[in-house]
Coordinates of C-alpha atoms in Angstrom, one line a residue:
Chain A
X277 CA 29.0 47.4 79.1
X278 CA 25.4 47.1 77.2
X279 CA 21.5 49.3 77.9
X280 CA 18.9 48.9 76.0
X281 CA 17.1 51.7 74.4
X282 CA 13.7 52.0 76.2
X283 CA 12.8 53.0 72.4
X284 CA 11.0 50.2 70.8
X285 CA 13.1 50.9 68.0
X286 CA 17.2 50.4 67.4
X287 CA 18.2 54.0 66.2
X288 CA 21.2 55.2 68.2
X289 CA 23.6 53.5 70.7
X290 CA 26.2 55.3 73.1
X291 CA 28.9 52.9 74.2
X292 CA 31.2 53.3 77.1
X293 CA 35.0 52.7 76.5
X294 CA 38.7 52.4 78.2
X295 CA 41.6 51.8 76.1
X296 CA 43.5 48.7 76.5
X297 CA 47.4 48.7 76.0
X298 CA 47.2 46.9 72.5
X299 CA 45.5 49.6 71.1
X300 CA 48.3 51.9 71.8
X301 CA 51.4 52.7 69.2
X302 CA 55.0 53.9 69.9
X303 CA 53.6 57.3 69.6
X304 CA 51.7 56.5 72.6
X305 CA 48.5 57.2 71.5
X306 CA 45.1 54.6 70.1
X307 CA 46.6 53.3 66.6
X308 CA 44.1 55.5 64.4
X309 CA 43.0 51.5 63.1
X310 CA 41.5 51.0 66.0
X311 CA 38.6 53.6 65.5
X312 CA 37.5 51.8 63.0
X313 CA 37.0 49.2 66.0
X314 CA 35.6 51.1 68.3
X315 CA 32.7 51.6 65.6
X316 CA 32.2 48.6 64.8
X317 CA 31.9 47.3 68.5
X318 CA 29.4 50.4 68.8
X319 CA 27.2 49.2 65.5
X320 CA 27.0 45.4 67.4
X321 CA 26.0 46.6 70.5
X322 CA 23.2 48.4 68.7
X323 CA 21.8 45.5 66.9
X324 CA 21.9 43.6 70.1
X325 CA 19.6 46.2 71.7
X326 CA 17.7 46.0 68.2
X327 CA 17.0 42.3 69.4
X328 CA 19.3 41.4 66.9
X329 CA 23.3 40.0 66.1
X330 CA 24.4 41.0 62.8
X331 CA 26.0 37.9 62.2
X332 CA 24.7 35.1 63.8
X333 CA 25.8 31.2 63.5
X334 CA 25.1 29.3 60.0
X335 CA 23.1 32.8 58.8
X336 CA 22.5 33.1 54.9
X337 CA 23.1 37.0 54.7
X338 CA 26.0 39.2 55.4
X339 CA 26.5 42.4 56.3
X340 CA 30.4 43.2 54.8
X341 CA 31.3 46.9 54.7
X342 CA 31.6 49.3 52.1
X343 CA 32.8 52.6 53.1
X344 CA 34.4 53.9 56.0
X345 CA 35.9 56.8 57.3
X346 CA 37.1 58.9 60.1
X347 CA 38.2 62.3 61.0
X348 CA 40.9 62.4 63.4
X349 CA 40.8 65.7 66.2
X350 CA 42.6 64.6 69.3
X351 CA 44.1 61.0 70.3
X352 CA 43.5 58.8 73.0
X353 CA 46.1 57.3 75.3
X354 CA 46.3 54.0 77.3
X355 CA 43.6 53.7 80.1
X356 CA 41.4 56.9 78.8
X357 CA 37.6 56.2 79.2
X358 CA 35.5 57.5 76.2
X359 CA 32.0 56.6 74.3
X360 CA 31.4 55.7 71.4
X361 CA 27.8 57.2 70.2
X362 CA 26.9 55.1 66.8
X363 CA 23.8 56.6 65.4
X364 CA 21.5 55.3 61.8
X365 CA 21.8 58.0 59.3
X366 CA 20.6 56.6 56.7
X367 CA 18.3 53.2 55.3
X368 CA 18.3 52.3 51.7
X369 CA 17.0 49.0 49.9
X370 CA 20.3 47.3 50.3
X371 CA 22.7 49.1 52.6
X372 CA 22.4 51.0 56.1
X373 CA 24.7 54.2 56.8
X374 CA 25.9 55.1 60.3
X375 CA 27.6 58.3 61.6
X376 CA 29.9 58.2 64.7
X377 CA 31.5 60.7 67.0
X378 CA 33.8 59.8 70.4
X379 CA 34.3 62.1 73.0
X380 CA 36.2 61.7 76.3
X381 CA 34.3 63.4 78.8
X382 CA 33.8 66.6 76.7
X383 CA 36.4 66.4 74.5
X384 CA 35.4 65.7 70.8
X385 CA 37.9 62.6 69.6
X386 CA 37.1 62.2 66.3
X387 CA 33.8 61.7 63.8
X388 CA 33.5 59.0 61.4
X389 CA 31.1 57.3 59.2
X390 CA 30.3 53.5 57.9
X391 CA 28.4 52.2 55.5
X392 CA 27.2 48.7 55.3
X393 CA 25.6 46.6 52.1
X394 CA 23.6 43.2 52.9
X395 CA 24.4 40.3 51.0
X396 CA 23.4 36.7 50.4
X397 CA 26.0 34.6 51.5
X398 CA 26.4 31.5 49.0
X399 CA 29.5 28.6 48.9
X400 CA 31.9 28.8 46.5
X401 CA 30.3 32.0 44.7
X402 CA 30.9 35.7 45.3
X403 CA 29.0 38.0 47.6
X404 CA 25.8 39.4 46.2
X405 CA 23.5 42.0 47.2
X406 CA 20.3 41.5 48.3
X407 CA 17.7 43.5 49.6
X408 CA 17.5 44.1 53.2
X409 CA 15.1 41.7 54.8
X410 CA 12.1 43.5 56.2
X411 CA 12.0 42.0 59.6
X412 CA 16.1 43.2 59.7
X413 CA 14.7 46.6 58.7
X414 CA 12.0 46.7 60.6
X415 CA 14.4 46.8 63.9
X416 CA 16.3 50.5 63.1
X417 CA 15.0 53.9 62.4
X418 CA 17.1 56.9 61.3
X419 CA 17.6 59.0 64.6
X420 CA 16.1 61.6 64.8
X421 CA 18.7 64.7 63.7
X422 CA 19.7 62.1 61.1
X423 CA 23.8 63.1 62.7
X424 CA 25.6 61.1 65.7
X425 CA 26.5 65.0 66.3
X426 CA 23.2 66.3 67.8
X427 CA 24.2 64.8 71.3
Chain B
X34 CA 58.8 37.0 51.0
X35 CA 59.1 33.1 50.6
X36 CA 61.2 31.1 49.1
X37 CA 60.6 27.6 48.6
X38 CA 63.2 24.4 50.2
X39 CA 65.2 22.6 47.8
X40 CA 63.9 19.5 50.0
X41 CA 61.1 17.7 48.9
X42 CA 59.6 17.0 52.7
X43 CA 58.8 20.7 54.8
X44 CA 60.7 21.0 58.2
X45 CA 61.9 24.6 58.4
X46 CA 61.2 27.8 57.4
X47 CA 63.0 30.8 57.7
X48 CA 60.5 33.7 57.2
X49 CA 62.2 37.5 57.4
X50 CA 60.1 40.5 58.4
X51 CA 59.9 44.3 59.0
X52 CA 58.5 45.3 62.5
X53 CA 55.3 47.5 61.0
X54 CA 54.1 50.5 63.0
X55 CA 50.7 49.1 64.4
X56 CA 52.8 46.1 65.7
X57 CA 54.3 48.0 68.2
X58 CA 52.6 50.0 71.4
X59 CA 52.9 52.9 73.9
X60 CA 56.5 51.3 75.7
X61 CA 57.9 51.9 71.9
X62 CA 57.9 47.9 71.4
X63 CA 56.5 45.2 69.7
X64 CA 53.1 44.2 72.2
X65 CA 53.5 40.9 72.9
X66 CA 50.6 39.2 71.6
X67 CA 52.3 39.7 68.1
X68 CA 55.2 37.2 68.7
X69 CA 52.8 34.5 68.2
X70 CA 50.8 36.1 65.4
X71 CA 54.9 36.2 63.9
X72 CA 55.0 32.4 64.4
X73 CA 51.8 31.9 62.7
X74 CA 52.9 33.3 59.7
X75 CA 55.9 31.2 59.3
X76 CA 54.2 28.1 59.8
X77 CA 51.9 29.1 57.2
X78 CA 54.5 30.0 54.7
X79 CA 56.1 26.5 55.7
X80 CA 53.0 24.6 55.2
X81 CA 52.9 26.5 51.7
X82 CA 56.4 25.3 51.2
X83 CA 54.9 22.1 51.7
X84 CA 52.7 22.6 48.8
X85 CA 49.4 22.9 50.8
X86 CA 47.3 25.5 52.7
X87 CA 46.9 25.3 56.4
X88 CA 43.1 27.1 55.4
X89 CA 41.6 26.1 51.9
X90 CA 38.7 27.3 50.7
X91 CA 35.8 24.6 51.9
X92 CA 38.0 22.8 54.1
X93 CA 36.9 20.0 56.2
X94 CA 39.2 19.8 58.1
X95 CA 41.2 22.4 60.8
X96 CA 43.9 23.0 62.3
X97 CA 43.2 24.8 65.7
X98 CA 45.8 25.9 68.9
X99 CA 45.8 24.2 71.2
X100 CA 49.0 25.3 73.0
X101 CA 51.2 28.5 72.3
X102 CA 54.4 30.1 74.7
X103 CA 56.7 32.5 74.4
X104 CA 60.1 33.4 76.2
X105 CA 60.8 37.1 75.4
X106 CA 64.6 37.7 75.3
X107 CA 65.0 41.2 73.5
X108 CA 62.6 43.3 72.7
X109 CA 61.8 44.5 68.8
X110 CA 61.4 48.3 67.6
X111 CA 59.4 49.7 64.7
X112 CA 61.5 48.6 61.0
X113 CA 63.7 46.7 63.0
X114 CA 64.5 43.9 60.7
X115 CA 64.3 40.2 61.7
X116 CA 63.6 36.1 60.8
X117 CA 61.3 34.1 62.3
X118 CA 62.4 30.2 62.3
X119 CA 60.2 27.7 62.5
X120 CA 60.7 23.9 62.4
X121 CA 58.6 21.2 63.0
X122 CA 59.6 19.5 66.3
X123 CA 57.1 16.6 67.2
X124 CA 54.3 14.5 65.1
X125 CA 52.0 12.5 66.7
X126 CA 48.5 11.1 65.2
X127 CA 46.7 13.8 66.1
X128 CA 48.8 16.7 66.4
X129 CA 52.2 18.5 65.3
X130 CA 54.1 20.7 67.3
X131 CA 56.8 23.5 66.0
X132 CA 59.4 25.0 68.0
X133 CA 60.2 28.9 67.1
X134 CA 63.3 30.7 67.0
X135 CA 63.1 35.1 66.7
X136 CA 66.1 36.4 65.6
X137 CA 67.3 39.9 64.8
X138 CA 70.9 39.8 63.3
X139 CA 72.8 38.2 66.0
X140 CA 70.4 38.8 68.8
X141 CA 68.3 35.9 70.2
X142 CA 64.9 37.9 70.5
X143 CA 62.4 35.1 71.3
X144 CA 61.7 31.6 71.8
X145 CA 58.4 29.9 71.5
X146 CA 56.2 26.3 70.8
X147 CA 53.5 26.0 68.9
X148 CA 50.4 22.9 69.3
X149 CA 48.4 22.6 66.7
X150 CA 45.3 19.7 66.1
X151 CA 43.9 18.4 63.4
X152 CA 39.8 18.7 63.6
X153 CA 37.1 17.9 61.3
X154 CA 35.0 20.6 61.1
X155 CA 31.0 20.5 61.1
X156 CA 28.6 22.8 61.1
X157 CA 26.7 23.4 63.7
X158 CA 28.5 21.2 66.3
X159 CA 31.7 21.3 68.1
X160 CA 34.9 20.5 66.9
X161 CA 36.4 16.9 67.2
X162 CA 39.8 15.9 67.1
X163 CA 40.8 13.2 64.4
X164 CA 44.2 11.7 62.8
X165 CA 45.8 13.8 60.5
X166 CA 45.6 12.7 56.8
X167 CA 48.2 10.5 55.8
X168 CA 48.7 12.7 52.7
X169 CA 49.2 15.9 54.6
X170 CA 51.7 13.8 57.3
X171 CA 53.4 12.8 54.2
X172 CA 54.6 16.6 53.5
X173 CA 56.7 17.4 57.1
X174 CA 59.4 15.4 58.9
X175 CA 61.1 16.6 62.2
X176 CA 63.5 19.0 61.7
X177 CA 67.0 17.2 62.4
X178 CA 67.8 18.5 65.9
X179 CA 64.6 18.7 66.7
X180 CA 64.3 22.1 67.4
X181 CA 64.6 25.1 65.9
X182 CA 67.6 26.5 68.1
X183 CA 69.9 24.5 66.8
X184 CA 70.4 26.5 63.9
Chain C
X175 CA 59.6 42.8 50.0
X176 CA 60.4 46.7 49.1
X177 CA 61.9 48.0 46.3
X178 CA 63.7 51.4 45.4
X179 CA 62.4 53.8 42.9
X180 CA 64.5 55.2 40.1
X181 CA 63.2 58.3 40.7
X182 CA 64.8 60.8 42.8
X183 CA 61.7 61.7 44.4
X184 CA 59.2 59.3 46.2
X185 CA 55.9 60.0 44.7
X186 CA 54.1 56.0 44.9
X187 CA 55.0 53.1 46.3
X188 CA 53.4 49.6 45.2
X189 CA 53.5 47.2 48.5
X190 CA 52.8 43.5 47.2
X191 CA 51.3 41.5 50.1
X192 CA 49.8 38.3 51.4
X193 CA 46.6 38.3 53.1
X194 CA 47.5 36.4 56.8
X195 CA 45.4 34.2 57.7
X196 CA 44.5 36.8 61.6
X197 CA 43.8 39.6 59.2
X198 CA 40.4 37.5 58.5
X199 CA 37.4 37.2 60.3
X200 CA 34.4 34.8 60.9
X201 CA 32.9 35.7 58.2
X202 CA 36.0 34.8 55.6
X203 CA 37.3 37.6 54.7
X204 CA 39.7 40.8 55.7
X205 CA 38.3 42.5 58.0
X206 CA 38.0 45.8 57.2
X207 CA 39.8 47.7 59.9
X208 CA 43.3 45.8 58.3
X209 CA 42.8 48.0 55.1
X210 CA 43.7 51.2 56.9
X211 CA 46.9 49.1 58.4
X212 CA 48.1 47.8 54.7
X213 CA 47.6 51.5 53.3
X214 CA 49.9 52.8 56.0
X215 CA 52.4 49.7 55.7
X216 CA 52.6 50.8 51.9
X217 CA 53.3 54.7 53.7
X218 CA 55.9 54.0 55.3
X219 CA 57.5 52.1 52.9
X220 CA 57.3 54.8 51.0
X221 CA 59.2 57.1 53.5
X222 CA 61.9 54.0 53.7
X223 CA 62.0 54.7 49.5
X224 CA 62.4 58.1 50.0
X225 CA 65.4 57.6 52.8
X226 CA 63.3 59.0 55.8
X227 CA 61.9 57.0 58.8
X228 CA 58.2 58.0 59.9
X229 CA 59.2 57.3 63.2
X230 CA 62.8 57.4 64.3
X231 CA 64.2 56.8 67.8
X232 CA 63.8 59.9 69.9
X233 CA 62.1 61.9 66.9
X234 CA 61.2 65.6 68.3
X235 CA 58.2 65.4 65.5
X236 CA 55.3 63.1 65.1
X237 CA 52.4 62.2 62.0
X238 CA 49.5 61.5 63.5
X239 CA 46.8 60.8 61.1
X240 CA 43.8 63.4 61.0
X241 CA 41.7 61.5 58.0
X242 CA 41.5 58.0 56.7
X243 CA 38.5 56.3 54.5
X244 CA 38.3 53.6 52.2
X245 CA 35.4 52.6 49.8
X246 CA 35.2 48.2 49.8
X247 CA 35.3 47.5 46.2
X248 CA 36.2 43.2 46.7
X249 CA 36.7 41.3 49.7
X250 CA 40.3 39.4 50.4
X251 CA 40.5 36.1 51.3
X252 CA 43.4 34.1 53.4
X253 CA 46.7 33.7 51.0
X254 CA 45.4 36.0 48.7
X255 CA 48.1 37.8 47.3
X256 CA 47.5 41.5 46.5
X257 CA 49.4 45.2 46.1
X258 CA 48.9 48.6 47.7
X259 CA 49.6 51.1 45.6
X260 CA 49.6 54.8 47.8
X261 CA 50.7 57.5 46.0
X262 CA 51.4 61.4 47.6
X263 CA 48.3 62.9 46.5
X264 CA 48.8 66.7 47.9
X265 CA 50.9 67.7 50.1
X266 CA 50.2 71.8 52.1
X267 CA 52.6 73.4 54.6
X268 CA 51.6 70.9 57.6
X269 CA 49.8 68.4 56.3
X270 CA 50.4 65.3 53.5
X271 CA 47.6 63.1 52.0
X272 CA 47.9 60.1 49.7
X273 CA 45.3 58.2 47.3
X274 CA 45.8 54.0 47.9
X275 CA 44.5 51.8 45.5
X276 CA 44.7 48.1 46.3
X277 CA 44.0 45.3 43.8
X278 CA 44.2 41.8 43.4
X279 CA 45.4 40.7 40.2
X280 CA 42.9 42.7 37.5
X281 CA 40.1 42.6 40.4
X282 CA 39.7 46.1 42.0
X283 CA 39.6 45.9 45.7
X284 CA 39.7 49.0 47.8
X285 CA 40.3 52.9 47.2
X286 CA 41.2 54.7 50.3
X287 CA 42.7 57.8 51.0
X288 CA 44.7 59.1 54.5
X289 CA 45.8 63.1 55.5
X290 CA 49.0 63.0 57.8
X291 CA 49.8 66.2 59.8
X292 CA 53.3 67.5 61.3
X293 CA 53.5 68.1 64.8
X294 CA 55.7 68.1 67.0
X295 CA 56.1 66.0 70.2
X296 CA 56.2 67.8 73.8
X297 CA 55.9 65.5 77.0
X298 CA 53.2 66.2 79.2
X299 CA 51.6 68.8 76.5
X300 CA 49.3 68.4 73.7
X301 CA 50.4 67.4 70.3
X302 CA 51.0 70.9 68.2
X303 CA 50.5 70.9 64.1
X304 CA 54.0 72.6 63.0
X305 CA 55.0 73.2 59.0
X306 CA 56.9 70.0 57.7
X307 CA 60.6 70.6 57.6
X308 CA 62.1 71.7 54.6
X309 CA 63.9 68.4 54.4
X310 CA 61.3 65.9 55.0
X311 CA 58.9 68.1 52.3
X312 CA 62.3 68.1 49.9
X313 CA 61.9 64.5 49.6
X314 CA 58.1 63.8 48.0
X315 CA 56.6 65.1 44.9
X316 CA 52.9 64.4 44.2
X317 CA 52.4 61.6 41.9
X318 CA 51.8 62.6 38.4
X319 CA 48.1 62.2 37.6
X320 CA 48.1 63.4 41.6
X321 CA 45.2 60.2 42.1
X322 CA 46.8 56.2 42.5
X323 CA 43.7 55.5 40.4
X324 CA 45.5 56.9 36.9
X325 CA 48.0 53.4 37.0
Chain D
X51 CA 33.4 46.7 83.6
X52 CA 35.1 46.7 86.2
X53 CA 34.4 46.1 90.4
X54 CA 37.0 46.7 93.4
X55 CA 37.7 44.0 95.6
X56 CA 36.7 44.7 99.1
X57 CA 40.2 43.2 100.3
X58 CA 42.8 46.0 100.7
X59 CA 45.6 43.9 98.2
X60 CA 45.1 43.0 95.2
X61 CA 45.5 39.4 94.7
X62 CA 42.9 38.2 91.8
X63 CA 40.7 40.0 89.3
X64 CA 37.5 38.6 87.5
X65 CA 36.9 40.4 83.8
X66 CA 33.7 40.6 82.1
X67 CA 33.7 40.1 78.6
X68 CA 32.3 39.7 75.1
X69 CA 33.9 38.6 72.2
X70 CA 33.9 40.8 69.2
X71 CA 33.7 40.4 65.6
X72 CA 37.2 41.7 64.8
X73 CA 38.6 39.2 67.5
X74 CA 37.3 36.3 65.3
X75 CA 39.3 34.4 62.4
X76 CA 38.0 32.8 59.2
X77 CA 38.1 29.7 61.3
X78 CA 34.9 31.3 62.6
X79 CA 36.6 31.4 66.2
X80 CA 38.4 33.7 68.2
X81 CA 42.3 33.6 67.3
X82 CA 44.5 32.5 69.5
X83 CA 46.5 35.6 69.6
X84 CA 43.5 37.6 71.2
X85 CA 44.4 35.0 74.6
X86 CA 47.1 36.9 75.5
X87 CA 45.0 39.8 75.2
X88 CA 42.2 39.2 77.1
X89 CA 45.0 37.3 79.8
X90 CA 46.6 41.2 79.7
X91 CA 43.3 43.3 80.3
X92 CA 42.8 41.4 82.7
X93 CA 46.0 42.4 84.0
X94 CA 45.9 45.9 84.0
X95 CA 42.4 46.0 85.8
X96 CA 44.0 43.9 88.7
X97 CA 46.2 47.1 89.0
X98 CA 43.6 49.3 88.3
X99 CA 41.7 47.8 91.7
X100 CA 45.3 48.0 93.0
X101 CA 45.2 51.7 92.7
X102 CA 47.9 51.7 90.8
X103 CA 48.4 52.0 86.3
X104 CA 50.9 49.5 84.7
X105 CA 52.0 52.2 82.3
X106 CA 51.4 56.0 83.5
X107 CA 52.4 58.8 81.7
X108 CA 55.8 59.1 82.2
X109 CA 56.5 56.4 84.2
X110 CA 60.0 55.9 84.4
X111 CA 59.8 51.7 84.9
X112 CA 58.0 49.1 82.7
X113 CA 56.8 46.0 82.7
X114 CA 57.9 44.0 79.6
X115 CA 56.6 40.2 79.4
X116 CA 59.3 38.0 79.7
X117 CA 56.9 34.6 78.8
X118 CA 53.6 33.6 78.4
X119 CA 51.4 30.6 77.3
X120 CA 48.4 29.1 76.9
X121 CA 46.9 25.9 76.5
X122 CA 42.8 25.8 74.6
X123 CA 40.2 23.9 75.7
X124 CA 37.7 24.7 73.5
X125 CA 37.2 28.2 70.9
X126 CA 35.1 30.8 71.5
X127 CA 32.8 32.7 68.9
X128 CA 31.6 36.3 68.3
X129 CA 29.2 37.9 70.7
X130 CA 30.0 34.6 73.4
X131 CA 30.0 36.4 76.8
X132 CA 33.1 35.0 78.9
X133 CA 35.2 35.6 82.0
X134 CA 39.2 36.2 82.4
X135 CA 40.4 35.5 85.9
X136 CA 43.8 36.2 86.9
X137 CA 45.7 35.4 89.7
X138 CA 49.2 36.5 91.3
X139 CA 50.6 33.3 91.3
X140 CA 54.4 34.6 92.5
X141 CA 56.4 37.7 93.4
X142 CA 60.4 37.3 93.0
X143 CA 62.1 40.2 93.7
X144 CA 61.8 41.6 89.5
X145 CA 59.3 39.4 88.9
X146 CA 55.5 39.4 89.2
X147 CA 54.3 36.0 87.8
X148 CA 50.2 35.1 86.7
X149 CA 48.3 32.6 86.6
X150 CA 44.7 32.9 84.2
X151 CA 41.4 30.7 83.6
X152 CA 39.3 31.8 81.1
X153 CA 35.5 30.6 81.3
X154 CA 32.7 30.8 79.5
X155 CA 29.7 29.4 81.8
X156 CA 30.2 26.7 82.8
X157 CA 33.0 25.2 80.4
X158 CA 36.8 25.7 81.1
X159 CA 38.5 27.3 77.6
X160 CA 42.0 28.2 78.4
X161 CA 44.0 28.5 81.1
X162 CA 47.6 30.1 80.5
X163 CA 50.1 32.0 82.1
X164 CA 51.7 35.0 81.9
X165 CA 55.2 36.4 83.7
X166 CA 56.5 39.8 83.6
X167 CA 59.8 42.0 84.6
X168 CA 60.2 45.1 86.4
X169 CA 62.9 47.3 84.3
X170 CA 64.0 50.8 84.1
X171 CA 63.5 53.3 80.9
X172 CA 66.2 54.7 79.8
X173 CA 66.0 56.3 77.0
X174 CA 68.7 55.8 74.1
X175 CA 69.6 53.0 76.0
X176 CA 68.8 48.6 76.7
X177 CA 66.2 48.6 79.3
X178 CA 67.6 46.6 82.1
X179 CA 65.8 44.6 84.7
X180 CA 65.6 46.5 88.5
X181 CA 64.0 45.5 92.0
X182 CA 60.3 46.4 91.7
X183 CA 59.8 49.4 93.7
X184 CA 58.7 48.4 96.8
X185 CA 55.1 50.9 97.4
X186 CA 54.1 48.7 94.1
X187 CA 55.3 45.3 95.8
X188 CA 53.2 45.8 99.1
X189 CA 50.0 46.3 96.4
X190 CA 49.7 42.7 95.7
X191 CA 49.6 39.3 97.2
X192 CA 50.1 35.9 96.2
X193 CA 45.8 34.6 95.5
X194 CA 45.3 31.9 98.3
X195 CA 45.8 28.5 96.1
X196 CA 48.2 30.4 94.2
X197 CA 46.8 28.8 91.2
X198 CA 43.7 30.6 89.2
X199 CA 42.3 27.5 88.8
X200 CA 40.9 26.8 92.3
X201 CA 38.0 29.1 92.0

C-alpha cells in the first residue's frame, strides 16, 4: 500500500486506493467529506515515507489542521480505483502546506489543499503554536514545481 | 435534543434523531455501522441524564466496548425521523450491558446490545479492567423489564 | 433540533449541536473532516426550513458539492455544545454558495464555505449541470450582509 | 491490497490494513464502529476475489445486512497494522453468514459475525427477500472448519 521514495527527503507521496462502500452516500457517489480523509491518509503515508509518525505515542507536540479545501471535478463510485498525490507546497516556521490531486486513471477527480500547524500539547491547557522541530523540518522538502498538479 | 428523566436513577433514555445524508450509502439506506453509533449516542445521553460524562477531561478510567450486536429489521433512509431507546439491562462488578431498540413511528427498525467494561487508563500500559466506581454504579439502575423491548 | 424561520424565504439557519464521541480522534478533538459534515447538516436543515428536501425519493436532480473549504480556529472536544450558522452567500443560474461559521459560546471555532451545483441524474450517464429549477430558487434568498460572519 | 486465492471458489479472504487517524477516537483507540467497516471491507474483497461485485452499477438485487456482532478483545491504535480474516460460515437459500477474526501480529483483537440477505431492489417499494441467484451462490463455498478462528 506504500512505497518508499528513493529521495532522502520527502516531498510527495502517491497513495493508491479503492472506494469502500461505507464511503458512498445515497447519491451513489463518495461523500465529499471523504476526500479530506483521503488527503490525510496520503499525508500520513508521506510522513511514514519520511521515517516519521505524525502522532507517535505520548507525543508532546501535535499537528492540528488550520485550513483545508477541495474543488470537486468528477465523482468517485463504489470500487473505483484512484490515486491521491500529495505534495509539500510550502513550509514556514510553524506550518506546512500541502497540495493534493486525486485522479482515477486519466481523469482528474479533485484538487485540494491542506495547511497544518505545529503545536505543543499541554494537558488542561489550550494548544499553543510552536516552531516546527528542526529534526522534523529536515525530513521534508518542497516538491519541485511546488504544486501537486505538475505530475 | 435531550430530556432529563424525573427518576433519580438512570435506567433508560430515548433519543430522537433524524437521518443525516452522510449516514446513508449507495444502497440508499443508512449504512449498518451507523446503528452502533446511534446506540452509543443514546448511551452517552443516558449518562448525561444521570449527571455524568462517560469521558470527562483527564479521566483516569475509561469504558471500552467489549461486545456489540444488532439485528436489522427495516432500513432507514435520508431524513427519516427515528427514536433510539437504550436501557440498562445488567450491571456486574466491572461491566454494564445495555439493550437498545430503534423505531421509526410504529415500525421496529433494529434491536441491539452493547456491553462496556470499566478500565484504568495508564499511559504506556495496557488497559486494565477494574471494578466500577461506587459513585458511578450508584447513578444507574436496571430498567424494569430489563429489556428495551418492553416499552 | 430545528426551528423554522418566520421569514418566508430561507437565507440562514442556525443548527445547535453537541460533539459526539465518534466525531473525536486520538488528538482528543473533533476530526477536521467532521466540520464539513456539520456544515452539510445545517445546509439540509436550511432546505427543510424552506419547505424542501435536498434529496427527495426518486429525485431526477441532484446537488453535488463542487467546492468546500474551512479555516479552523479553535478545537471542539467531546460533549462541547456548538452552533453552526449557514447563510446563502450567492445564487447563480446553476450553483448556490453558502458561508458558514461555527461557534461555541462566544468562541469562534471555524469558518467555512460550500458551493453546490444542480445536476440532472441520468442512469448510466455522467451527471450534467443544469439551471436550478425556478420553484427551488424561489425558496432562497441571499442573506443580508451576504456572509455568515455578520451575525 | 488484495490477493486472489488459488481455489476456484471463494471461502475466505485475508485483508491487510493499517489504522488510519480518522478511525481513532478521544480514548486513543479505534472506535468500535470501525470494526464493522473493516469486516465489510474484507467481505467486499472476498467478493472481488470471487470475480463478483456486491453492488455493481444498476444492480437489481442488493445485500442488506440483517445481523452483525463483534466481541472486542484488545484495542487497535493509530498506524497499527492488522489483518481481517473473513470466512463464509453458512449459506442458506436467501442468506450468507460470515465469521471474522481480526488480529495484529500474534494478538487476537476481535471476533465478529455478519449475516446478509439477498433482496430485490424495487423503486418506491420495500426491499423483498429473494433466493440467492445460482450464479452467485456457485462462487462461494463454506470455509473448511466453518469458522474464521481455525486459521
